[in-house]
mmCIF file of C-alpha atoms in Angstrom:
data_model
loop_
_atom_site.group_PDB
_atom_site.id
_atom_site.type_symbol
_atom_site.label_atom_id
_atom_site.label_comp_id
_atom_site.label_asym_id
_atom_site.label_seq_id
_atom_site.Cartn_x
_atom_site.Cartn_y
_atom_site.Cartn_z
ATOM 1 C CA UNK A 286 -68.219 -143.893 279.861
ATOM 2 C CA UNK A 287 -66.778 -140.442 280.010
ATOM 3 C CA UNK A 288 -66.732 -140.361 276.088
ATOM 4 C CA UNK A 289 -70.229 -141.731 275.906
ATOM 5 C CA UNK A 290 -71.372 -139.113 278.284
ATOM 6 C CA UNK A 291 -69.465 -136.305 276.216
ATOM 7 C CA UNK A 292 -71.342 -137.565 273.051
ATOM 8 C CA UNK A 293 -74.681 -137.671 274.751
ATOM 9 C CA UNK A 294 -74.132 -133.957 275.951
ATOM 10 C CA UNK A 295 -73.138 -132.873 272.470
ATOM 11 C CA UNK A 296 -76.119 -134.570 270.801
ATOM 12 C CA UNK A 297 -78.358 -132.832 273.415
ATOM 13 C CA UNK A 298 -76.758 -129.486 272.808
ATOM 14 C CA UNK A 299 -77.267 -129.849 269.062
ATOM 15 C CA UNK A 300 -80.834 -130.822 269.523
ATOM 16 C CA UNK A 301 -81.581 -127.958 271.704
ATOM 17 C CA UNK A 302 -79.806 -125.572 269.243
ATOM 18 C CA UNK A 303 -81.666 -127.169 266.430
ATOM 19 C CA UNK A 304 -85.045 -126.464 268.065
ATOM 20 C CA UNK A 305 -84.032 -122.795 268.815
ATOM 21 C CA UNK A 306 -83.104 -122.172 265.099
ATOM 22 C CA UNK A 307 -86.261 -123.915 263.703
ATOM 23 C CA UNK A 308 -88.192 -121.612 266.109
ATOM 24 C CA UNK A 309 -86.399 -118.633 264.850
ATOM 25 C CA UNK A 310 -86.975 -119.553 261.267
ATOM 26 C CA UNK A 311 -90.626 -119.856 261.939
ATOM 27 C CA UNK A 312 -90.763 -116.397 263.523
ATOM 28 C CA UNK A 313 -88.807 -114.964 260.663
ATOM 29 C CA UNK A 314 -91.107 -116.547 258.107
ATOM 30 C CA UNK A 315 -94.152 -115.316 259.871
ATOM 31 C CA UNK A 316 -92.565 -111.756 259.999
ATOM 32 C CA UNK A 317 -91.750 -111.843 256.420
ATOM 33 C CA UNK A 318 -93.740 -109.461 254.250
ATOM 34 C CA UNK A 319 -92.441 -111.275 251.107
ATOM 35 C CA UNK A 320 -93.426 -114.737 252.357
ATOM 36 C CA UNK A 321 -96.722 -114.640 250.397
ATOM 37 C CA UNK A 322 -94.847 -114.278 247.066
ATOM 38 C CA UNK A 323 -93.955 -117.887 247.224
ATOM 39 C CA UNK A 324 -97.508 -118.746 246.031
ATOM 40 C CA UNK A 325 -96.663 -117.054 242.815
ATOM 41 C CA UNK A 326 -94.334 -119.943 242.100
ATOM 42 C CA UNK A 327 -94.804 -123.588 241.178
ATOM 43 C CA UNK A 328 -92.319 -125.579 243.482
ATOM 44 C CA UNK A 329 -92.301 -129.222 244.261
ATOM 45 C CA UNK A 330 -93.212 -130.386 247.696
ATOM 46 C CA UNK A 331 -90.377 -131.384 249.890
ATOM 47 C CA UNK A 332 -87.648 -129.541 248.000
ATOM 48 C CA UNK A 333 -85.452 -126.616 249.275
ATOM 49 C CA UNK A 334 -84.562 -124.979 246.020
ATOM 50 C CA UNK A 335 -81.190 -122.893 246.277
ATOM 51 C CA UNK A 336 -80.270 -122.782 242.809
ATOM 52 C CA UNK A 337 -82.054 -119.671 241.563
ATOM 53 C CA UNK A 338 -78.693 -118.196 240.718
ATOM 54 C CA UNK A 339 -78.673 -120.882 237.818
ATOM 55 C CA UNK A 340 -82.244 -121.355 236.986
ATOM 56 C CA UNK A 341 -85.066 -119.786 238.650
ATOM 57 C CA UNK A 342 -88.265 -121.505 239.601
ATOM 58 C CA UNK A 343 -91.358 -121.533 237.552
ATOM 59 C CA UNK A 344 -93.698 -118.660 238.223
ATOM 60 C CA UNK A 345 -97.390 -119.514 238.110
ATOM 61 C CA UNK A 346 -99.311 -118.379 234.981
ATOM 62 C CA UNK A 347 -96.274 -119.218 232.581
ATOM 63 C CA UNK A 348 -97.409 -122.479 231.407
ATOM 64 C CA UNK A 349 -100.956 -121.105 230.740
ATOM 65 C CA UNK A 350 -99.414 -118.194 228.890
ATOM 66 C CA UNK A 351 -97.330 -120.272 226.749
ATOM 67 C CA UNK A 352 -100.122 -122.620 226.018
ATOM 68 C CA UNK A 353 -102.085 -119.613 224.845
ATOM 69 C CA UNK A 354 -99.545 -118.339 222.528
ATOM 70 C CA UNK A 355 -98.969 -121.815 220.968
ATOM 71 C CA UNK A 356 -102.671 -122.671 220.635
ATOM 72 C CA UNK A 357 -104.189 -119.156 219.857
ATOM 73 C CA UNK A 358 -101.590 -116.747 218.700
ATOM 74 C CA UNK A 359 -99.417 -119.149 216.653
ATOM 75 C CA UNK A 360 -101.898 -121.961 216.031
ATOM 76 C CA UNK A 361 -104.981 -119.785 215.267
ATOM 77 C CA UNK A 362 -103.814 -116.321 214.445
ATOM 78 C CA UNK A 363 -100.650 -117.582 212.467
ATOM 79 C CA UNK A 364 -98.513 -114.895 211.018
ATOM 80 C CA UNK A 365 -101.228 -112.192 211.888
ATOM 81 C CA UNK A 366 -99.855 -112.232 215.622
ATOM 82 C CA UNK A 367 -96.804 -110.310 214.205
ATOM 83 C CA UNK A 368 -98.927 -107.361 213.045
ATOM 84 C CA UNK A 369 -102.134 -107.557 215.144
ATOM 85 C CA UNK A 370 -100.923 -109.177 218.410
ATOM 86 C CA UNK A 371 -98.140 -108.303 220.689
ATOM 87 C CA UNK A 372 -95.149 -110.101 219.072
ATOM 88 C CA UNK A 373 -93.360 -107.435 217.185
ATOM 89 C CA UNK A 374 -93.008 -105.044 220.078
ATOM 90 C CA UNK A 375 -91.865 -107.639 222.791
ATOM 91 C CA UNK A 376 -88.237 -107.006 222.990
ATOM 92 C CA UNK A 377 -88.691 -103.196 224.023
ATOM 93 C CA UNK A 378 -91.969 -103.767 225.820
ATOM 94 C CA UNK A 379 -90.502 -106.505 228.095
ATOM 95 C CA UNK A 380 -87.222 -104.471 228.322
ATOM 96 C CA UNK A 381 -89.399 -101.754 229.961
ATOM 97 C CA UNK A 382 -90.599 -104.267 232.507
ATOM 98 C CA UNK A 383 -87.072 -105.216 233.319
ATOM 99 C CA UNK A 384 -85.787 -101.606 233.488
ATOM 100 C CA UNK A 385 -87.079 -100.811 237.032
ATOM 101 C CA UNK A 386 -85.644 -103.762 238.406
ATOM 102 C CA UNK A 387 -82.102 -102.718 237.472
ATOM 103 C CA UNK A 388 -82.737 -98.988 238.015
ATOM 104 C CA UNK A 389 -83.319 -97.861 234.329
ATOM 105 C CA UNK A 390 -85.740 -95.504 232.897
ATOM 106 C CA UNK A 391 -87.916 -96.733 230.039
ATOM 107 C CA UNK A 392 -86.470 -96.972 226.545
ATOM 108 C CA UNK A 393 -82.941 -98.137 227.594
ATOM 109 C CA UNK A 394 -83.338 -101.918 227.861
ATOM 110 C CA UNK A 395 -84.103 -104.270 224.981
ATOM 111 C CA UNK A 396 -84.563 -107.985 225.315
ATOM 112 C CA UNK A 397 -83.303 -110.676 222.927
ATOM 113 C CA UNK A 398 -80.479 -113.019 222.079
ATOM 114 C CA UNK A 399 -78.342 -114.515 224.652
ATOM 115 C CA UNK A 400 -76.093 -112.821 227.367
ATOM 116 C CA UNK A 401 -72.922 -113.530 225.209
ATOM 117 C CA UNK A 402 -74.372 -112.082 222.170
ATOM 118 C CA UNK A 403 -75.459 -108.882 223.969
ATOM 119 C CA UNK A 404 -72.147 -108.713 225.689
ATOM 120 C CA UNK A 405 -70.517 -108.790 222.296
ATOM 121 C CA UNK A 406 -72.704 -105.869 220.989
ATOM 122 C CA UNK A 407 -72.001 -103.921 224.211
ATOM 123 C CA UNK A 408 -68.109 -104.410 224.006
ATOM 124 C CA UNK A 409 -67.735 -103.607 220.383
ATOM 125 C CA UNK A 410 -70.300 -100.786 220.686
ATOM 126 C CA UNK A 411 -68.244 -99.495 223.614
ATOM 127 C CA UNK A 412 -65.150 -99.659 221.876
ATOM 128 C CA UNK A 413 -66.395 -97.650 218.947
ATOM 129 C CA UNK A 414 -67.803 -95.074 221.418
ATOM 130 C CA UNK A 415 -64.418 -94.811 223.255
ATOM 131 C CA UNK A 416 -61.807 -92.033 222.942
ATOM 132 C CA UNK A 417 -59.580 -92.435 219.916
ATOM 133 C CA UNK A 418 -56.095 -93.862 220.448
ATOM 134 C CA UNK A 419 -56.984 -95.919 223.438
ATOM 135 C CA UNK A 420 -55.965 -99.533 223.416
ATOM 136 C CA UNK A 421 -56.736 -101.321 226.685
ATOM 137 C CA UNK A 422 -59.908 -103.447 227.559
ATOM 138 C CA UNK A 423 -59.784 -103.901 230.986
ATOM 139 C CA UNK A 424 -61.569 -107.327 232.017
ATOM 140 C CA UNK A 425 -62.564 -108.891 235.369
ATOM 141 C CA UNK A 426 -59.786 -111.578 235.743
ATOM 142 C CA UNK A 427 -62.225 -113.854 237.639
ATOM 143 C CA UNK A 428 -65.116 -113.467 235.226
ATOM 144 C CA UNK A 429 -67.503 -116.178 233.965
ATOM 145 C CA UNK A 430 -65.425 -117.928 231.297
ATOM 146 C CA UNK A 431 -67.692 -116.743 228.268
ATOM 147 C CA UNK A 432 -67.085 -113.181 229.048
ATOM 148 C CA UNK A 433 -63.425 -113.692 228.794
ATOM 149 C CA UNK A 434 -63.983 -115.400 225.346
ATOM 150 C CA UNK A 435 -66.310 -112.716 224.144
ATOM 151 C CA UNK A 436 -64.037 -109.963 225.271
ATOM 152 C CA UNK A 437 -60.916 -111.509 223.569
ATOM 153 C CA UNK A 438 -62.817 -111.772 220.298
ATOM 154 C CA UNK A 439 -64.259 -108.151 220.632
ATOM 155 C CA UNK A 440 -60.800 -106.982 221.335
ATOM 156 C CA UNK A 441 -59.427 -108.674 218.124
ATOM 157 C CA UNK A 442 -62.090 -106.997 216.223
ATOM 158 C CA UNK A 443 -61.565 -103.507 217.533
ATOM 159 C CA UNK A 444 -57.865 -103.359 217.871
ATOM 160 C CA UNK A 445 -57.973 -103.487 221.654
ATOM 161 C CA UNK A 446 -55.564 -105.420 223.983
ATOM 162 C CA UNK A 447 -57.258 -107.507 226.792
ATOM 163 C CA UNK A 448 -55.863 -106.746 230.331
ATOM 164 C CA UNK A 449 -57.217 -109.064 232.959
ATOM 165 C CA UNK A 450 -57.500 -107.406 236.521
ATOM 166 C CA UNK A 451 -58.763 -108.349 240.057
ATOM 167 C CA UNK A 452 -61.927 -106.181 240.542
ATOM 168 C CA UNK A 453 -60.511 -105.228 243.921
ATOM 169 C CA UNK A 454 -57.845 -103.552 242.129
ATOM 170 C CA UNK A 455 -59.603 -102.220 238.956
ATOM 171 C CA UNK A 456 -59.989 -98.618 240.159
ATOM 172 C CA UNK A 457 -56.065 -98.431 240.363
ATOM 173 C CA UNK A 458 -55.630 -100.254 236.969
ATOM 174 C CA UNK A 459 -57.837 -97.955 234.908
ATOM 175 C CA UNK A 460 -55.631 -95.349 233.290
ATOM 176 C CA UNK A 461 -55.297 -93.009 230.339
ATOM 177 C CA UNK A 462 -54.982 -95.943 227.844
ATOM 178 C CA UNK A 463 -58.127 -97.625 229.076
ATOM 179 C CA UNK A 464 -60.881 -97.600 226.429
ATOM 180 C CA UNK A 465 -63.428 -99.891 228.117
ATOM 181 C CA UNK A 466 -63.762 -101.795 231.305
ATOM 182 C CA UNK A 467 -66.002 -105.052 231.705
ATOM 183 C CA UNK A 468 -66.725 -106.208 235.134
ATOM 184 C CA UNK A 469 -69.252 -108.533 236.854
ATOM 185 C CA UNK A 470 -71.445 -106.833 239.512
ATOM 186 C CA UNK A 471 -71.555 -110.167 241.521
ATOM 187 C CA UNK A 472 -68.894 -112.822 241.222
ATOM 188 C CA UNK A 473 -70.656 -116.085 239.758
ATOM 189 C CA UNK A 474 -68.380 -118.421 242.006
ATOM 190 C CA UNK A 475 -67.912 -116.670 245.314
ATOM 191 C CA UNK A 476 -71.011 -114.301 245.493
ATOM 192 C CA UNK A 477 -68.731 -111.295 246.077
ATOM 193 C CA UNK A 478 -70.524 -107.980 245.203
ATOM 194 C CA UNK A 479 -68.401 -105.422 243.412
ATOM 195 C CA UNK A 480 -68.503 -101.684 243.784
ATOM 196 C CA UNK A 481 -70.611 -100.663 240.792
ATOM 197 C CA UNK A 482 -70.931 -96.969 241.779
ATOM 198 C CA UNK A 483 -67.403 -96.395 242.728
ATOM 199 C CA UNK A 484 -65.957 -98.395 239.792
ATOM 200 C CA UNK A 485 -68.066 -96.628 237.251
ATOM 201 C CA UNK A 486 -67.027 -93.456 238.656
ATOM 202 C CA UNK A 487 -63.176 -94.413 238.469
ATOM 203 C CA UNK A 488 -63.740 -95.492 234.648
ATOM 204 C CA UNK A 489 -65.461 -92.243 233.854
ATOM 205 C CA UNK A 490 -62.754 -90.109 235.784
ATOM 206 C CA UNK A 491 -60.252 -91.717 233.638
ATOM 207 C CA UNK A 492 -62.209 -91.102 230.378
ATOM 208 C CA UNK A 493 -63.198 -94.750 229.810
ATOM 209 C CA UNK A 494 -66.637 -96.473 229.228
ATOM 210 C CA UNK A 495 -67.666 -99.290 231.515
ATOM 211 C CA UNK A 496 -69.967 -102.324 230.688
ATOM 212 C CA UNK A 497 -71.378 -104.247 233.570
ATOM 213 C CA UNK A 498 -72.353 -108.027 233.644
ATOM 214 C CA UNK A 499 -75.482 -108.154 235.863
ATOM 215 C CA UNK A 500 -76.402 -111.891 235.463
ATOM 216 C CA UNK A 501 -75.995 -112.449 239.203
ATOM 217 C CA UNK A 502 -77.347 -109.117 240.605
ATOM 218 C CA UNK A 503 -80.362 -108.297 238.329
ATOM 219 C CA UNK A 504 -83.399 -109.314 240.268
ATOM 220 C CA UNK A 505 -81.534 -109.836 243.523
ATOM 221 C CA UNK A 506 -80.336 -106.273 244.541
ATOM 222 C CA UNK A 507 -80.641 -102.719 243.536
ATOM 223 C CA UNK A 508 -78.355 -102.050 240.585
ATOM 224 C CA UNK A 509 -78.992 -98.419 239.895
ATOM 225 C CA UNK A 510 -77.909 -98.092 236.280
ATOM 226 C CA UNK A 511 -79.157 -94.633 235.722
ATOM 227 C CA UNK A 512 -78.360 -93.265 239.118
ATOM 228 C CA UNK A 513 -74.677 -94.368 238.786
ATOM 229 C CA UNK A 514 -74.174 -93.381 235.213
ATOM 230 C CA UNK A 515 -73.418 -96.714 233.718
ATOM 231 C CA UNK A 516 -72.696 -96.816 229.911
ATOM 232 C CA UNK A 517 -73.861 -100.166 229.038
ATOM 233 C CA UNK A 518 -75.010 -103.456 230.738
ATOM 234 C CA UNK A 519 -76.168 -106.955 230.037
ATOM 235 C CA UNK A 520 -77.844 -109.634 231.903
ATOM 236 C CA UNK A 521 -79.615 -112.799 231.682
ATOM 237 C CA UNK A 522 -83.206 -113.498 232.672
ATOM 238 C CA UNK A 523 -83.305 -117.113 233.663
ATOM 239 C CA UNK A 524 -81.685 -116.646 237.128
ATOM 240 C CA UNK A 525 -83.196 -114.166 239.557
ATOM 241 C CA UNK A 526 -85.738 -113.092 236.938
ATOM 242 C CA UNK A 527 -87.105 -116.547 236.615
ATOM 243 C CA UNK A 528 -87.637 -116.490 232.769
ATOM 244 C CA UNK A 529 -87.074 -120.095 232.208
ATOM 245 C CA UNK A 530 -84.257 -122.157 230.746
ATOM 246 C CA UNK A 531 -82.666 -120.165 227.826
ATOM 247 C CA UNK A 532 -84.831 -117.294 228.244
ATOM 248 C CA UNK A 533 -83.531 -114.209 226.306
ATOM 249 C CA UNK A 534 -81.113 -111.676 227.784
ATOM 250 C CA UNK A 535 -81.138 -108.019 227.878
ATOM 251 C CA UNK A 536 -79.048 -105.348 226.683
ATOM 252 C CA UNK A 537 -78.849 -101.689 228.396
ATOM 253 C CA UNK A 538 -77.786 -98.787 226.481
ATOM 254 C CA UNK A 539 -77.645 -95.387 228.414
ATOM 255 C CA UNK A 540 -79.777 -92.992 226.557
ATOM 256 C CA UNK A 541 -76.984 -90.625 226.209
ATOM 257 C CA UNK A 542 -75.053 -93.374 223.974
ATOM 258 C CA UNK A 543 -78.050 -94.500 221.909
ATOM 259 C CA UNK A 544 -77.718 -92.288 218.931
ATOM 260 C CA UNK A 545 -74.018 -93.045 218.381
ATOM 261 C CA UNK A 546 -74.171 -96.808 219.459
ATOM 262 C CA UNK A 547 -72.926 -98.765 216.501
ATOM 263 C CA UNK A 548 -73.853 -102.412 216.837
ATOM 264 C CA UNK A 549 -71.660 -105.061 215.327
ATOM 265 C CA UNK A 550 -74.482 -107.043 214.582
ATOM 266 C CA UNK A 551 -76.706 -104.829 212.442
ATOM 267 C CA UNK A 552 -79.700 -107.218 211.882
ATOM 268 C CA UNK A 553 -82.972 -106.345 210.077
ATOM 269 C CA UNK A 554 -84.987 -106.096 213.353
ATOM 270 C CA UNK A 555 -82.563 -103.249 214.511
ATOM 271 C CA UNK A 556 -83.320 -101.373 211.276
ATOM 272 C CA UNK A 557 -85.137 -98.050 211.018
ATOM 273 C CA UNK A 558 -87.468 -99.377 208.560
ATOM 274 C CA UNK A 559 -87.127 -103.221 208.774
ATOM 275 C CA UNK A 560 -89.898 -104.101 206.296
ATOM 276 C CA UNK A 561 -88.421 -101.802 203.618
ATOM 277 C CA UNK A 562 -85.899 -104.556 202.953
ATOM 278 C CA UNK A 563 -83.156 -102.004 201.692
ATOM 279 C CA UNK A 564 -79.593 -103.067 201.016
ATOM 280 C CA UNK A 565 -78.208 -100.209 203.191
ATOM 281 C CA UNK A 566 -78.529 -100.298 206.991
ATOM 282 C CA UNK A 567 -80.002 -97.343 208.950
ATOM 283 C CA UNK A 568 -80.237 -98.217 212.584
ATOM 284 C CA UNK A 569 -83.506 -97.577 214.544
ATOM 285 C CA UNK A 570 -83.772 -94.852 217.133
ATOM 286 C CA UNK A 571 -83.089 -95.817 220.823
ATOM 287 C CA UNK A 572 -82.301 -99.083 222.323
ATOM 288 C CA UNK A 573 -84.139 -100.902 219.586
ATOM 289 C CA UNK A 574 -81.158 -100.656 217.473
ATOM 290 C CA UNK A 575 -79.755 -103.357 219.795
ATOM 291 C CA UNK A 576 -82.225 -105.947 218.081
ATOM 292 C CA UNK A 577 -80.815 -108.214 215.531
ATOM 293 C CA UNK A 578 -83.041 -110.896 214.167
ATOM 294 C CA UNK A 579 -86.477 -112.455 214.472
ATOM 295 C CA UNK A 580 -87.250 -112.622 218.457
ATOM 296 C CA UNK A 581 -87.637 -116.015 219.939
ATOM 297 C CA UNK A 582 -91.322 -115.420 220.720
ATOM 298 C CA UNK A 583 -92.136 -118.594 222.820
ATOM 299 C CA UNK A 584 -89.286 -117.817 225.293
ATOM 300 C CA UNK A 585 -89.801 -113.980 225.088
ATOM 301 C CA UNK A 586 -93.498 -114.287 226.023
ATOM 302 C CA UNK A 587 -92.818 -116.948 228.807
ATOM 303 C CA UNK A 588 -90.392 -114.195 230.032
ATOM 304 C CA UNK A 589 -93.091 -111.499 230.099
ATOM 305 C CA UNK A 590 -95.443 -113.673 232.027
ATOM 306 C CA UNK A 591 -92.759 -114.774 234.388
ATOM 307 C CA UNK A 592 -92.127 -110.972 235.196
ATOM 308 C CA UNK A 593 -95.601 -110.702 236.529
ATOM 309 C CA UNK A 594 -94.267 -112.268 239.641
ATOM 310 C CA UNK A 595 -92.691 -109.005 240.490
ATOM 311 C CA UNK A 596 -95.880 -107.034 240.373
ATOM 312 C CA UNK A 597 -95.800 -104.741 243.497
ATOM 313 C CA UNK A 598 -92.505 -105.930 244.653
ATOM 314 C CA UNK A 599 -89.660 -103.400 245.632
ATOM 315 C CA UNK A 600 -86.120 -104.569 244.929
ATOM 316 C CA UNK A 601 -85.015 -102.880 248.024
ATOM 317 C CA UNK A 602 -87.214 -105.094 249.946
ATOM 318 C CA UNK A 603 -85.976 -108.292 248.175
ATOM 319 C CA UNK A 604 -82.445 -107.123 249.053
ATOM 320 C CA UNK A 605 -83.185 -106.815 252.644
ATOM 321 C CA UNK A 606 -84.636 -110.244 252.786
ATOM 322 C CA UNK A 607 -81.633 -111.586 250.760
ATOM 323 C CA UNK A 608 -79.154 -110.427 253.394
ATOM 324 C CA UNK A 609 -81.377 -111.717 256.292
ATOM 325 C CA UNK A 610 -81.643 -115.029 254.554
ATOM 326 C CA UNK A 611 -77.890 -115.466 253.802
ATOM 327 C CA UNK A 612 -76.926 -114.226 257.374
ATOM 328 C CA UNK A 613 -79.344 -116.783 258.748
ATOM 329 C CA UNK A 614 -78.063 -119.457 256.625
ATOM 330 C CA UNK A 615 -74.325 -118.686 257.820
ATOM 331 C CA UNK A 616 -75.424 -118.849 261.480
ATOM 332 C CA UNK A 617 -77.087 -122.147 260.979
ATOM 333 C CA UNK A 618 -74.284 -123.623 258.905
ATOM 334 C CA UNK A 619 -71.976 -122.658 261.891
ATOM 335 C CA UNK A 620 -74.257 -124.430 264.462
ATOM 336 C CA UNK A 621 -74.774 -127.637 262.354
ATOM 337 C CA UNK A 622 -71.656 -128.285 260.393
ATOM 338 C CA UNK A 623 -68.564 -129.718 262.197
ATOM 339 C CA UNK A 624 -65.843 -127.070 262.706
ATOM 340 C CA UNK A 625 -63.332 -127.019 259.991
ATOM 341 C CA UNK A 626 -65.365 -128.847 257.345
ATOM 342 C CA UNK A 627 -66.581 -125.881 255.323
ATOM 343 C CA UNK A 628 -65.181 -122.394 254.775
ATOM 344 C CA UNK A 629 -67.268 -119.451 253.501
ATOM 345 C CA UNK A 630 -65.805 -117.785 250.542
ATOM 346 C CA UNK A 631 -68.652 -115.319 250.191
ATOM 347 C CA UNK A 632 -67.843 -112.014 251.896
ATOM 348 C CA UNK A 633 -69.464 -111.478 255.399
ATOM 349 C CA UNK A 634 -69.920 -107.653 254.808
ATOM 350 C CA UNK A 635 -73.371 -106.824 253.354
ATOM 351 C CA UNK A 636 -71.896 -104.221 251.071
ATOM 352 C CA UNK A 637 -69.796 -106.947 249.492
ATOM 353 C CA UNK A 638 -72.219 -109.813 249.331
ATOM 354 C CA UNK A 639 -74.644 -110.667 246.485
ATOM 355 C CA UNK A 640 -77.435 -113.114 246.933
ATOM 356 C CA UNK A 641 -75.630 -116.385 247.426
ATOM 357 C CA UNK A 642 -73.349 -118.173 249.681
ATOM 358 C CA UNK A 643 -70.495 -120.212 248.383
ATOM 359 C CA UNK A 644 -68.911 -122.685 250.734
ATOM 360 C CA UNK A 645 -65.414 -124.466 249.984
ATOM 361 C CA UNK A 646 -65.040 -127.945 251.098
ATOM 362 C CA UNK A 647 -63.264 -131.245 250.175
ATOM 363 C CA UNK A 648 -65.215 -133.536 247.835
ATOM 364 C CA UNK A 649 -67.590 -130.825 246.929
ATOM 365 C CA UNK A 650 -69.256 -132.520 244.030
ATOM 366 C CA UNK A 651 -70.064 -135.601 246.136
ATOM 367 C CA UNK A 652 -71.350 -133.403 249.109
ATOM 368 C CA UNK A 653 -73.643 -131.577 246.608
ATOM 369 C CA UNK A 654 -74.962 -134.703 244.988
ATOM 370 C CA UNK A 655 -75.884 -136.159 248.401
ATOM 371 C CA UNK A 656 -77.515 -132.851 249.317
ATOM 372 C CA UNK A 657 -79.654 -132.864 246.056
ATOM 373 C CA UNK A 658 -80.667 -136.578 246.761
ATOM 374 C CA UNK A 659 -81.821 -135.464 250.282
ATOM 375 C CA UNK A 660 -84.068 -132.672 248.637
ATOM 376 C CA UNK A 661 -81.754 -129.603 249.123
ATOM 377 C CA UNK A 662 -80.783 -128.410 245.615
ATOM 378 C CA UNK A 663 -77.770 -126.193 245.230
ATOM 379 C CA UNK A 664 -74.994 -126.410 242.759
ATOM 380 C CA UNK A 665 -71.177 -127.154 242.506
ATOM 381 C CA UNK A 666 -68.354 -125.153 240.879
ATOM 382 C CA UNK A 667 -65.068 -126.682 240.272
ATOM 383 C CA UNK A 668 -62.871 -127.500 242.056
ATOM 384 C CA UNK A 669 -64.260 -127.301 245.657
ATOM 385 C CA UNK A 670 -67.276 -124.898 245.783
ATOM 386 C CA UNK A 671 -70.733 -125.470 247.038
ATOM 387 C CA UNK A 672 -72.962 -122.705 245.723
ATOM 388 C CA UNK A 673 -76.434 -121.724 247.535
ATOM 389 C CA UNK A 674 -78.590 -119.186 245.688
ATOM 390 C CA UNK A 675 -81.174 -117.427 247.748
ATOM 391 C CA UNK A 676 -84.211 -115.995 245.744
ATOM 392 C CA UNK A 677 -86.213 -113.974 248.329
ATOM 393 C CA UNK A 678 -89.373 -114.252 246.194
ATOM 394 C CA UNK A 679 -89.655 -117.795 247.062
ATOM 395 C CA UNK A 680 -86.984 -118.937 249.502
ATOM 396 C CA UNK A 681 -87.916 -118.692 253.306
ATOM 397 C CA UNK A 682 -85.998 -118.908 256.498
ATOM 398 C CA UNK A 683 -87.122 -122.476 257.168
ATOM 399 C CA UNK A 684 -85.573 -123.432 253.809
ATOM 400 C CA UNK A 685 -82.373 -121.947 255.015
ATOM 401 C CA UNK A 686 -82.294 -123.780 258.269
ATOM 402 C CA UNK A 687 -83.145 -127.041 256.732
ATOM 403 C CA UNK A 688 -80.533 -126.635 254.150
ATOM 404 C CA UNK A 689 -77.837 -126.137 256.719
ATOM 405 C CA UNK A 690 -79.170 -128.906 258.930
ATOM 406 C CA UNK A 691 -79.019 -131.217 255.942
ATOM 407 C CA UNK A 692 -75.551 -130.153 255.265
ATOM 408 C CA UNK A 693 -74.597 -130.887 258.833
ATOM 409 C CA UNK A 694 -75.978 -134.336 258.440
ATOM 410 C CA UNK A 695 -74.050 -135.081 255.240
ATOM 411 C CA UNK A 696 -70.910 -134.295 257.200
ATOM 412 C CA UNK A 697 -72.008 -136.548 259.900
#
């Protein structure tokens, strides 16, 4: 009887706590100045979508814009859309739309190719800009695997030696032999936010250049590329920028480096006079020299339409909501999930947290599969991490509460 009474008391306590958290979520959503932005996205009913750190939701207007491009610009105007429409200037025009979201002035961001291709351009370009005689390429040891593969290839091409480093120790590791540093602004697995201003300053103090991967920070938090003197940066557009699956990535080349930036992929689109069809390559002025081949127009213009979702939105407000959402989610997890079943590997400190929460647990793949089956979509990273990405443009506090409550139910 005592055991039954204890279980009933625990159930009543959880019910009361759930009612409190649901009420708090409703109050927070009602006071949220960004809540109305959810209407700018097409989201299925009954789903909590917390995987925007892998693929952002579909913004309203994208489907119509793509249909227009296909039916009218391609179907009707045919090749004339290159010269009389918006196609040819899309890479730099869309780059200028992304620029304020990463703290860059116009003329420094060009869109096209994949993150991997842009990273290769940035690393080889940085190595060619580096001080002569330096041989070290310092690379985030916990980086997304492709960054490591690309870094190794770039090192072989430029005569550098890759040295892996924990980002928390990168400042001390940068030395007189360091030519280039490659770091992720936010760790893709843990959501840990690295010190972009401090590490950029440390690289410059040692006479090195730094390249930042912004895939998990661009569109989620202020980056400040110009303000902090970053040399080069790359990022994808299909996560927090909601550009769609496989949407083209971007390359940032600081204005002070543009005249000397020597791309290892000198394609005709980056030529000063692309239609002259000369055998000698003369790079275009500015960040346009980061272009390579013919742009992927369908994906490019879909991305341009997707960026309309940012009209009138300040990244600082997005960051404030992101921190509030992840704080509330962690509070709800603590309330709903039995003690000891999950461990947060995302830093609790705001200054060290991106816009995701990663929880370590046993049988993580099976747990995530069950969450998805119950309408809460996050993702899994081997071997034992549940990832939940919070995109403040369309995720609300009720979503965070429901996700945590569902996770608690999965654990029983």
